[in-house]
Structure formats: C-alpha cells, structure tokens
Coordinates of C-alpha atoms in Angstrom, one line a residue:
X1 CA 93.0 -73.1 -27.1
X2 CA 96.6 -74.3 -27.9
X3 CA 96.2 -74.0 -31.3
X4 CA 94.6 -70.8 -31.2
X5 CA 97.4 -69.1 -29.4
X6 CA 99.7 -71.0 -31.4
X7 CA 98.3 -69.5 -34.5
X8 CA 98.0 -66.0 -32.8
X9 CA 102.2 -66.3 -32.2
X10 CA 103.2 -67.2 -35.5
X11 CA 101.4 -66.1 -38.2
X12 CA 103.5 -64.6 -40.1
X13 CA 102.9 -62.1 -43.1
X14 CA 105.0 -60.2 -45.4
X15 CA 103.7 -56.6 -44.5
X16 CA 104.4 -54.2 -42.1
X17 CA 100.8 -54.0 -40.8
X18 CA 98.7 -54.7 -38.0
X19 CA 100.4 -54.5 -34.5
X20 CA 103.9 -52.0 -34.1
X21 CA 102.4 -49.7 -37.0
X22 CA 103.6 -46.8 -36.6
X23 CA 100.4 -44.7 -38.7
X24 CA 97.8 -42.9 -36.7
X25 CA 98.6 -43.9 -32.9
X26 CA 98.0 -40.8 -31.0
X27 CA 95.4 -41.8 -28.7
X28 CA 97.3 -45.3 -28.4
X29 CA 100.5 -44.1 -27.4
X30 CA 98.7 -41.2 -25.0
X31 CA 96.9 -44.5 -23.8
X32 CA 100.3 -46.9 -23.3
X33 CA 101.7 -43.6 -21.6
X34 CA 99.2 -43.4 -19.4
X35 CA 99.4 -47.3 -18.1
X36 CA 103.1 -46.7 -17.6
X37 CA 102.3 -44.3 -14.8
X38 CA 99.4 -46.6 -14.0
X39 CA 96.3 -44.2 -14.7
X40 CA 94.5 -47.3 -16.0
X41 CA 91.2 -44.3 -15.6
X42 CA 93.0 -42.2 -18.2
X43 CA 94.4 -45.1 -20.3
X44 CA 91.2 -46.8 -21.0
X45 CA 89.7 -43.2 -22.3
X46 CA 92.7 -42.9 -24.7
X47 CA 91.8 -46.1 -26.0
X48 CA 88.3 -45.8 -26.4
X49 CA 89.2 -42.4 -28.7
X50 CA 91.5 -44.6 -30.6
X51 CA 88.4 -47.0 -31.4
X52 CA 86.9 -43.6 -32.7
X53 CA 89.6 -42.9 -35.1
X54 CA 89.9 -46.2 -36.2
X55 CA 93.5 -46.4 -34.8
X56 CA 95.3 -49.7 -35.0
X57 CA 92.8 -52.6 -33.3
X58 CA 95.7 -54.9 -32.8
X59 CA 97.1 -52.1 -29.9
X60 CA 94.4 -51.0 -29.2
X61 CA 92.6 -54.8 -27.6
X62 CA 96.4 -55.3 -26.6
X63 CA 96.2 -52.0 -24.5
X64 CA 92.6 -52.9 -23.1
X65 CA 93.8 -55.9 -22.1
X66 CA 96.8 -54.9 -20.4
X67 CA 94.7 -52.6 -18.5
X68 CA 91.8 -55.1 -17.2
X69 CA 94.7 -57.2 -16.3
X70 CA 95.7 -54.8 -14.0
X71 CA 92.8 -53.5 -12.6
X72 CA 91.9 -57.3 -11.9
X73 CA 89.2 -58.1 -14.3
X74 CA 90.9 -60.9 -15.6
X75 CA 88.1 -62.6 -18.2
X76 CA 88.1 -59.5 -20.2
X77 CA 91.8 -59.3 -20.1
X78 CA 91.8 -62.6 -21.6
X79 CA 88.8 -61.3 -24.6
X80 CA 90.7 -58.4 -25.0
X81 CA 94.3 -60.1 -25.4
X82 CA 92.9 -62.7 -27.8
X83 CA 90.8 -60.2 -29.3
X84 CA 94.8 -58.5 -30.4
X85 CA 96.3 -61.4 -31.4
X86 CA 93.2 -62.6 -33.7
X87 CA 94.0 -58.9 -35.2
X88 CA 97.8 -59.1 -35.2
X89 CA 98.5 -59.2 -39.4
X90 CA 102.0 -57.8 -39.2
X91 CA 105.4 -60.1 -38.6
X92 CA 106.2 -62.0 -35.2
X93 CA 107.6 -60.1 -33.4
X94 CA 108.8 -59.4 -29.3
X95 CA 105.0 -57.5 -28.7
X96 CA 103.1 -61.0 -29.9
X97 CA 105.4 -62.9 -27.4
X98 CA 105.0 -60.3 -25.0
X99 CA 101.5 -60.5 -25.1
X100 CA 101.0 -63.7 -24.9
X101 CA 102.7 -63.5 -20.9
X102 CA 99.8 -60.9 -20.2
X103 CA 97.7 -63.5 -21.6
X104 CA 98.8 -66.4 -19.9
X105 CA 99.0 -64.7 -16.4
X106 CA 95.7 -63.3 -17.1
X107 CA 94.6 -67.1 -17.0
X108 CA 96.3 -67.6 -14.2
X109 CA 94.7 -65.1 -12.2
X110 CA 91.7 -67.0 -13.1
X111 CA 92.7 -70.0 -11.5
X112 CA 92.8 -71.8 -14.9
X113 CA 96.1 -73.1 -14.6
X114 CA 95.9 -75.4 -17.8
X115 CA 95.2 -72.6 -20.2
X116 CA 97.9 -70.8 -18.5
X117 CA 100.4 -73.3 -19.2
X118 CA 99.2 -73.8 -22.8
X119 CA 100.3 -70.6 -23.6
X120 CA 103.8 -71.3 -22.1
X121 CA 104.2 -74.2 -23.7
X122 CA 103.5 -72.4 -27.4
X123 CA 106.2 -69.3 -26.3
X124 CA 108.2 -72.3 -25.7
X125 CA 108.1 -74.1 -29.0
X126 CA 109.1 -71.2 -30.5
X127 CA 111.4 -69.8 -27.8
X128 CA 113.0 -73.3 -26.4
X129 CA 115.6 -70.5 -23.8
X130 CA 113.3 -68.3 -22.8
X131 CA 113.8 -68.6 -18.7
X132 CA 111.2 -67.0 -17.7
X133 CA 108.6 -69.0 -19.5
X134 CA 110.0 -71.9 -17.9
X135 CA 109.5 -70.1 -14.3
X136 CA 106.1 -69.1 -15.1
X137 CA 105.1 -72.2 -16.8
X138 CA 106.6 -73.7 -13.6
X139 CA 104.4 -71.8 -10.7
X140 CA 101.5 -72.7 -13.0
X141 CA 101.9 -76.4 -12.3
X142 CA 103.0 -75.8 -8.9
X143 CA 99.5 -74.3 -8.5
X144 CA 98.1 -77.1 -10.3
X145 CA 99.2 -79.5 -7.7
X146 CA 102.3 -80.7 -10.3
X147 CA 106.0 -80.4 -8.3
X148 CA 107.7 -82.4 -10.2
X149 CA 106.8 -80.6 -13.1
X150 CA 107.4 -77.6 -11.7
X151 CA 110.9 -78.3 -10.2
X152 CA 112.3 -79.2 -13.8
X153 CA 110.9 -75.9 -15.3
X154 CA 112.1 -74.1 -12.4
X155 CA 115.7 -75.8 -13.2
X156 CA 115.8 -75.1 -16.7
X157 CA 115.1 -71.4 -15.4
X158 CA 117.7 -71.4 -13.2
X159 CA 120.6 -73.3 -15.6
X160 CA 119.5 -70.9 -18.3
X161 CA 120.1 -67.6 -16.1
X162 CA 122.0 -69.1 -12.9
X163 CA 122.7 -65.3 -12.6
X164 CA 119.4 -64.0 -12.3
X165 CA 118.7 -63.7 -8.3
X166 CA 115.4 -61.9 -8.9
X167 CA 113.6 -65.1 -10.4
X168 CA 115.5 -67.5 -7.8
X169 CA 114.3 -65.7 -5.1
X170 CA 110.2 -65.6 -7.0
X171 CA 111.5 -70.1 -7.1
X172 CA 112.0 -69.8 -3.5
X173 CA 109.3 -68.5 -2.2
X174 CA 106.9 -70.0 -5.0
X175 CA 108.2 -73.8 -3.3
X176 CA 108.0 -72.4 -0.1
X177 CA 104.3 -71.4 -0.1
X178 CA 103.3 -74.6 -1.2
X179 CA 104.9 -76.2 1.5
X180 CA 108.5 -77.2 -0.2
X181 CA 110.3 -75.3 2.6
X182 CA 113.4 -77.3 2.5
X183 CA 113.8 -77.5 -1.3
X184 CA 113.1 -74.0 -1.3
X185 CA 116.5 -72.9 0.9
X186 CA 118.8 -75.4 -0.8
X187 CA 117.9 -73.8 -4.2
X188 CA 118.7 -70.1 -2.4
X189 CA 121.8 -71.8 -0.8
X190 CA 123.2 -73.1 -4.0
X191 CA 123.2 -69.8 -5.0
X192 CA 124.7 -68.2 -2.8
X193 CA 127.8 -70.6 -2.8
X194 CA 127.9 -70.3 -6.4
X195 CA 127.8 -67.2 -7.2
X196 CA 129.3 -65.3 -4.0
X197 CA 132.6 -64.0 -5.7
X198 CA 130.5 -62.4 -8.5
X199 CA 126.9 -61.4 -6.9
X200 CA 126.7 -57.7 -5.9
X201 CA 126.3 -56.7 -2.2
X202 CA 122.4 -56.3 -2.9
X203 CA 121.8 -59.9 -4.3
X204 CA 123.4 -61.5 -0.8
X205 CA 121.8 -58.8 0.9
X206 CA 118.6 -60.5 -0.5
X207 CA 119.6 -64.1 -0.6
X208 CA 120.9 -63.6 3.1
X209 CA 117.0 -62.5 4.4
X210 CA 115.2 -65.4 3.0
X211 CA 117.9 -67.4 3.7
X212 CA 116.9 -66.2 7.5
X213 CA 120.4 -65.0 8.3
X214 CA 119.3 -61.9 9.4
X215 CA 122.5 -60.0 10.5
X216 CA 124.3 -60.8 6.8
X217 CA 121.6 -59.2 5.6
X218 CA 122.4 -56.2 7.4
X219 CA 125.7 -55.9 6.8
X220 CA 125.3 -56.5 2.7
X221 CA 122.6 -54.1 2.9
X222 CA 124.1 -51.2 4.4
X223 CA 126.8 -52.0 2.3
X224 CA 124.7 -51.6 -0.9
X225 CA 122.8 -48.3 0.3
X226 CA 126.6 -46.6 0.6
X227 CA 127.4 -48.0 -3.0
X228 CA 127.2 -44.8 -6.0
X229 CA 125.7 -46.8 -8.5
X230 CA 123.0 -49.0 -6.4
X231 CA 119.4 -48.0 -6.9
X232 CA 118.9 -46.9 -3.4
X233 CA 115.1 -47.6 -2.9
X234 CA 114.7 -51.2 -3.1
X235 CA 117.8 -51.9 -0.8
X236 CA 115.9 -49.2 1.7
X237 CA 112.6 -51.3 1.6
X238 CA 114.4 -54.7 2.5
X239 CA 117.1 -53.0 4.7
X240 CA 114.3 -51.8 7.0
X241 CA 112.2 -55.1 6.6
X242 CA 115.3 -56.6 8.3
X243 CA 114.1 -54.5 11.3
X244 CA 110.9 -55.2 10.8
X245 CA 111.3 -58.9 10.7
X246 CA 112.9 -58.6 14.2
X247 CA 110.4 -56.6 15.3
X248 CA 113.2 -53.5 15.6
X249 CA 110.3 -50.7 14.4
X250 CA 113.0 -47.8 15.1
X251 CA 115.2 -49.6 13.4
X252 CA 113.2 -49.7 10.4
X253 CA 111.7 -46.1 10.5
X254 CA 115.0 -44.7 10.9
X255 CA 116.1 -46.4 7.6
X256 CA 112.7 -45.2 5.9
X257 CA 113.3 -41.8 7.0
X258 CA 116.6 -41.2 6.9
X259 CA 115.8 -42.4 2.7
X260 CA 112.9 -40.1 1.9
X261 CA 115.1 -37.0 3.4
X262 CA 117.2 -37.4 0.6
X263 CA 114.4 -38.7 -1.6
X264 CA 110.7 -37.3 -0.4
X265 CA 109.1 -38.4 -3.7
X266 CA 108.8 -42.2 -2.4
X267 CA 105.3 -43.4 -2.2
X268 CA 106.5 -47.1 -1.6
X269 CA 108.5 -46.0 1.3
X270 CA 106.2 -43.6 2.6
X271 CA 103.6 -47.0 3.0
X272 CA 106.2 -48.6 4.1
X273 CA 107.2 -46.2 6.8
X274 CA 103.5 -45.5 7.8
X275 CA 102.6 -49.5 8.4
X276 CA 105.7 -49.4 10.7
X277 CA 104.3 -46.4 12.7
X278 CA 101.1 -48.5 12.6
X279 CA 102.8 -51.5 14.8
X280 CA 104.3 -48.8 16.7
X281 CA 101.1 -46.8 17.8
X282 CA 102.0 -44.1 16.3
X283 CA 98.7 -43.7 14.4
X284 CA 99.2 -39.8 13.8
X285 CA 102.3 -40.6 12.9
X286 CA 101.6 -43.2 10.2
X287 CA 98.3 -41.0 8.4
X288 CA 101.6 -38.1 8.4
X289 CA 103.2 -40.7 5.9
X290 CA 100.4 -42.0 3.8
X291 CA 99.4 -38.6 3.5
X292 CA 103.2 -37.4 2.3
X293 CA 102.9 -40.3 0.2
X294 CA 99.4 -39.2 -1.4
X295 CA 100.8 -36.2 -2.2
X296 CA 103.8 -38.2 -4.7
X297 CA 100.3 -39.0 -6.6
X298 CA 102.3 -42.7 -7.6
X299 CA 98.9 -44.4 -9.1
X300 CA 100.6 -48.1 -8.3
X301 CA 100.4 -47.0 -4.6
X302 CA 97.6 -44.9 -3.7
X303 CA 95.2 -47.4 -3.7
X304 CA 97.2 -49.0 -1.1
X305 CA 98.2 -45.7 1.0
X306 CA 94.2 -44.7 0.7
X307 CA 92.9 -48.0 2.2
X308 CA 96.3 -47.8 5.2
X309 CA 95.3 -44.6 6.0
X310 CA 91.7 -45.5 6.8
X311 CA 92.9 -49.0 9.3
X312 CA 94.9 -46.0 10.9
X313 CA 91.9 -43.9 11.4
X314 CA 89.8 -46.9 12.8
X315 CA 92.5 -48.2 15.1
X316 CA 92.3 -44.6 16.0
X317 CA 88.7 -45.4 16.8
X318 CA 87.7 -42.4 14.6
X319 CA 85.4 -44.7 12.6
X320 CA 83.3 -41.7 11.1
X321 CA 86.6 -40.2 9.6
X322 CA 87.4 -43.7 8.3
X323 CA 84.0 -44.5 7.2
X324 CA 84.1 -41.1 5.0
X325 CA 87.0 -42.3 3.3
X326 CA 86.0 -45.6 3.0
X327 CA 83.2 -44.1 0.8
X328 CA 85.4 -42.2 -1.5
X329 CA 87.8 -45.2 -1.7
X330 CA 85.2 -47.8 -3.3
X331 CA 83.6 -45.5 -5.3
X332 CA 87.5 -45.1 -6.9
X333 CA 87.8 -48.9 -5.9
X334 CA 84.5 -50.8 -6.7
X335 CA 86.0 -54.1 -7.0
X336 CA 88.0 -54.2 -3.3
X337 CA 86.0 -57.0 -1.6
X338 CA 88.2 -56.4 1.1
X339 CA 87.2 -53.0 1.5
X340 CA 83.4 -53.8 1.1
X341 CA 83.6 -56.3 3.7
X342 CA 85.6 -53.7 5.9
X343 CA 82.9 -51.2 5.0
X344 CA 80.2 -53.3 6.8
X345 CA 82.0 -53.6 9.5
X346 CA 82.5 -49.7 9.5
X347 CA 78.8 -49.2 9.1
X348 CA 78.1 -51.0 12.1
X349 CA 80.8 -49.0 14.7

C-alpha cells in the first residue's frame, strides 16, 4: 500500500493533463459545487453525467470519493480515491496531496489505522513541515494504542505552528479521550502562557473552557462577540456552551437568540438552541428552532435538526408524529443505525 500511494503522490509528468485540467468540466465543477453546500444527492448525479461525457476521470473518482467519505461509506471512498490517484497523469500538485488526507482519513474511519498512517508517512517524505500531517498521523497511532508515537507527532505539530489553537485544542482532547487527561491540560496550559500577549480574545476564550476555567471563558467570550472583525457564530456556539456546561440553559438560550435576531439564517445555532430547549422542557419550544432551522435548508445540519426534532416529538410522547418522521428520515438516511435502532423502539410505543 505504501508504495502505491507513494507512487500516486509523485509521479510526475511533463503535461498539463489528467487531474486540474481545465477542458470539459462542467458536470465536475456543478458536482464540486454541489459538495461545497453538502448536497452529496446532487453531487453524485453531476458526477455520474461527467462519466457520460467522458469528463476528466482523475476528478471525477476524486469527487466520488470525497462524497462517500462524507456520507460514511468509507471502503468506496478509499476505491474511489485510489481509483483518482491511479488516474492522476498531470504534475504533483496541492490536489494529489490533498487527496491523499481524504484518503488517509477515509482509512481511518475504517479502523485501519496502519494504512492510515502509511499515507501520512508518504505526505511526509515529501512534505517533512507539513503540521497537520504530523497531527493526523499522530491521532492515528494514538488510536492504534501508540502514545509515545503520538506525543512526538503531536510536538512536531505544535513547534511547527505553536500559533495554531485550532489543532492544539483537536491534541487536547485527542489525549484526553484516550485517557491522557493530565498531559492533555499542560499542552493547553503551555499555550496559554506562551502565547497570551499575542492570542486573540477568542483563542483564550477557547483555551479558557477546556482548560475548565469557566468564568475566563466568559469574559474572553463576550469580549470577542463585541469585537467588529470576529466571526460572530462560533464564539456564539461556545459562549452559550459555557452556560450549558453549568447547566445555566437561560443563559445559553439567551446567547443563541439574541445571535439569530441579528442572524436568523443559522442552522447550527438553531440546533444548538433547540437541544437547550430540549433539557429545558420546552419541547414546543425546541421543534420551533429545528423547524426555523429546516427552513435555512444548510445540508451539513439537517440531518441532525431532522433526527432532534423527532427525540422532541417522542419526549413529547407523540410517538405517531415522531414515528412518521422517522420514516421519511431513513428513507433520506438509510445508513443511521442509530435511527434504525430508534425506529424499533418507535414501532413498539
């Protein structure tokens, strides 16, 4: 397998063919548009035209496989991702490294840890700085039972991009999961006292929550929701999980709300806000906001907004309005074995 990906990521050829040609890609950029807004229904359809015009096979298994990953059918992400670097004739470039990380989490989602790594360690030959590879390569032999292993990949991440509080905080809670609790906060503690006079309000808004210190976490929050040139929403979402956390639901739903007044077209929040009402009793309440946050029509979150909305209507104990929904959602949703298993429970109320 090593040398097969190997070979996929750096053959190189003196034409500009294969993958990233820019001839005849209608149906493939209609079909990388339509995984963007995550309508994997509609991307897949684009894709198969492409196949009927005889559009570029390197993009098109690329797309297919980006696609299955997603929609959790992770053997034929792996086919189809091999499938596009075995068709790849054109010069290395970012899309063969690129996919090479679907492939590789595509193994991972298999459980097949040492595929998985494979492929990190042949991104890594040729890209010895790459930070993230060295994360990812690192929560791969966490998972395989390897900390040692792990904790010098996730160092090399860290002393490559000791800046980068989004991958610190994926270390953390990768070591704390497995049961590296300790080892976990001193990493997050490092960087905080490191990097305190230069991190925005956000970052130790973040740091501050894991770290546990709840009422810092507050204060940098707020901070950063006032600040112009924040992005507002995913301060909002951990702002009110501060509440939630201390089990302050008003809290929390008046931070949701008082967001999508000013921005209604938040699906995310609208979840969000509803799984507070949820805890709250406010069932009517919470089917209001996964209904308001149907509506948005965000494919990344209906799924999860459809299935809410039905544990609303069955703690409701309106089990034939949740059953009928539960219908509609696994004939959208086959694959939930959550949902099936919920389903026969339904069946039985």
């Amino acid at each position: 397998m090593k040398k097969r990906v190997v070979a996929a990521i750096m053959c190189v050829a003196f034409v500009m063919t294969g993958c990233g040609s820019l001839a005849g890609r209608h149906n493939i950029d209609s079909g990388f548009t339509y995984i963007e807004s995550r309508d994997y229904v509609s991307a897949l359809e684009s894709f198969e035209a492409a196949t009927e015009k005889g559009e570029d096979e390197c993009l098109i298994h690329r797309g297919i496989g980006i696609v299955k990953l997603q929609t959790g059918d992770y053997q034929s992400a792996v086919d189809e991702l091999l499938a596009s670097l075995a068709a790849d004739e054109g010069i290395v470039d970012d899309m063969d490294f690129d996919t090479n990380f679907y492939l590789a989490e595509a193994y991972y989602r298999l459980g097949d840890y040492a595929k998985a790594k494979e492929v990190y360690d042949a991104i890594l030959a040729l890209r010895s700085k790459d930070s993230n590879a060295y994360y990812l390569r690192g929560v791969c032999e966490l998972a395989s039972g390897g900390h040692d292993s792990a904790y010098s990949d996730f160092s090399k991440a860290i002393a490559l991009n000791s800046r980068d509080y989004g991958v610190i905080i994926l270390i953390y809670k990768s070591l704390a999961e497995y049961g590296y609790e300790d080892e976990a906060r001193n990493i997050l503690q490092t960087a905080m006292d490191n990097g305190s006079s230069f991190m925005t309000n956000y970052e130790k808004g973040q740091i501050s929550y894991y770290l546990g210190n709840n009422a810092d976490a507050q204060s940098y929050l707020e901070l950063a929701r006032n600040e112009r040139d924040q992005e507002k929403e995913p301060v909002v979402l951990m702002l009110g999980q501060t509440g939630e956390k201390q089990g302050d639901y008003n809290y929390a739903i008046s931070v949701y709300k008082t967001y999508l007044n000013e921005n209604p077209e938040s699906a995310t929040v609208y979840n969000q806000l509803g799984m507070c009402q949820i805890k709250q009793g406010d069932y009517d309440g919470a089917i209001s906001s996964f209904e308001a946050g149907l509506t948005v029509d965000d494919k990344g979150v209906n799924q999860a907004l459809r299935l809410n909305e039905i544990t609303a209507y069955e703690y409701m104990g309106q089990f034939n309005m949740a059953q009928s929904l539960m219908a509609t959602y696994l004939q959208d949703y086959p694959g939930d074995e959550t949902a099936i298993r919920e389903n026969i429970f339904l069946s039985t109320r």
